[in-house]
Short mmCIF file of C-alpha atoms in Angstrom, two decimals:
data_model
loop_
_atom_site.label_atom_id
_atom_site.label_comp_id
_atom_site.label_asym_id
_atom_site.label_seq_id
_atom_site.Cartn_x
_atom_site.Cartn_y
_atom_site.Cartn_z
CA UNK A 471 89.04 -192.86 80.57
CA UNK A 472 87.37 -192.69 77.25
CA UNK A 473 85.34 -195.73 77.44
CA UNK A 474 84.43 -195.51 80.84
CA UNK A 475 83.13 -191.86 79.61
CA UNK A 476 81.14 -193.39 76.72
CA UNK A 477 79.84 -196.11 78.68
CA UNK A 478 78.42 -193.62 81.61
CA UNK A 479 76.63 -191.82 78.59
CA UNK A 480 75.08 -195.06 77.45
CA UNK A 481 74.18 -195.98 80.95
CA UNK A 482 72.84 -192.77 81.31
CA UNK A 483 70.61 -192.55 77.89
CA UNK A 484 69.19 -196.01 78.39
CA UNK A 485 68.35 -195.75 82.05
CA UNK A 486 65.99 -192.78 81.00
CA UNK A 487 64.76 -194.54 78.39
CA UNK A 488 63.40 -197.29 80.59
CA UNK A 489 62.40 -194.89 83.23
CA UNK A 490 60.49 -192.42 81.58
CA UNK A 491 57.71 -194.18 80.20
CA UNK A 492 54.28 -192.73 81.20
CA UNK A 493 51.77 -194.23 83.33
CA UNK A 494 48.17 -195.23 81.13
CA UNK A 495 45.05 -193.05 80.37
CA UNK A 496 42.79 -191.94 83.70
CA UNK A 497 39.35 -194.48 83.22
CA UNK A 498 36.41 -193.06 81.79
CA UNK A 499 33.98 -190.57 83.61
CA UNK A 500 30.81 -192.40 84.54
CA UNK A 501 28.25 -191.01 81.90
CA UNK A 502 30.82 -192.17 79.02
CA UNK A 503 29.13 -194.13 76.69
CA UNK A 504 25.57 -192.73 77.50
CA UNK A 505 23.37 -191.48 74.80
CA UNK A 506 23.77 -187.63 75.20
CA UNK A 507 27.80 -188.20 75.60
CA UNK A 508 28.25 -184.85 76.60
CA UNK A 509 31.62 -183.72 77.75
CA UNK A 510 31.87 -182.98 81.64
CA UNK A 511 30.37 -179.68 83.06
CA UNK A 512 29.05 -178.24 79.89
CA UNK A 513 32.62 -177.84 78.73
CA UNK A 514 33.55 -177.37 74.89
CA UNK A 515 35.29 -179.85 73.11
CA UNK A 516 39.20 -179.49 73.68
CA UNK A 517 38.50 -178.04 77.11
CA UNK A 518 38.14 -175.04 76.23
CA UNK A 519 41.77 -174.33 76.33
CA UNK A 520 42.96 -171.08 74.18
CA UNK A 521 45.66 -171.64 71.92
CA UNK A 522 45.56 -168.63 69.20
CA UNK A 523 48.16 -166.23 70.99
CA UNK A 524 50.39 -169.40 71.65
CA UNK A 525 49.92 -170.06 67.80
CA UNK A 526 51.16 -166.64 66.86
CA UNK A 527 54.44 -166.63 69.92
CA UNK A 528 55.01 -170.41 68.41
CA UNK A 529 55.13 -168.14 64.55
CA UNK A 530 57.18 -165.89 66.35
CA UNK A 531 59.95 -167.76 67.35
CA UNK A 532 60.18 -169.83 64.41
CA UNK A 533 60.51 -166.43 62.36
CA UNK A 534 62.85 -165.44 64.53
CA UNK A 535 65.18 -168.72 64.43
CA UNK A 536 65.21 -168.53 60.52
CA UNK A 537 66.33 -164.76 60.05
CA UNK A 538 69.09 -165.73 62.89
CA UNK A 539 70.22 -168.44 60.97
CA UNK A 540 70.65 -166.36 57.66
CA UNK A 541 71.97 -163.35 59.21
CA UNK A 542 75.01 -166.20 60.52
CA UNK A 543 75.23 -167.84 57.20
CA UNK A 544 75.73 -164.39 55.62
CA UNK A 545 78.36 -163.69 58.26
CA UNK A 546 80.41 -167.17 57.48
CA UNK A 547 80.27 -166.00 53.40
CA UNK A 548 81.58 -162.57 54.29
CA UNK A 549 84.55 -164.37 56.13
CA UNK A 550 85.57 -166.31 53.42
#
């Protein structure tokens, strides 16, 4: 029953290995490659796409994770 469970699990881990592989970049807009090469619609470069307050949740969570982490590790040296 054992091997029959590990060799599901390896079934399982390399059939989404071979099946999640991403399809290839979208082609070019039209003016790429012109002289101006200006992004699409006047947008900035990046898209304009905010990303300070996911910065700061991002900090957040990571500051989080660490004082979990050493409030448990000061639990497990209180037990022993």
């Amino acid at each position: 029953m054992k091997k029959i469970s590990v060799l599901a699990c390896c079934l399982f881990i390399y059939s989404q290995l071979c099946f999640s592989q991403g399809q290839g970049p979208p082609p070019p807009p039209g003016n790429h490659g012109s002289n101006d090469n200006q992004p699409l619609n006047g947008a900035p470069s990046g898209g304009g796409a905010p990303i300070g307050d996911g910065v700061w949740i991002m900090i957040a969570l990571g500051v989080g994770g660490l004082l979990y982490s050493q409030r448990e590790l000061l639990k497990i040296k209180k037990v022993k």
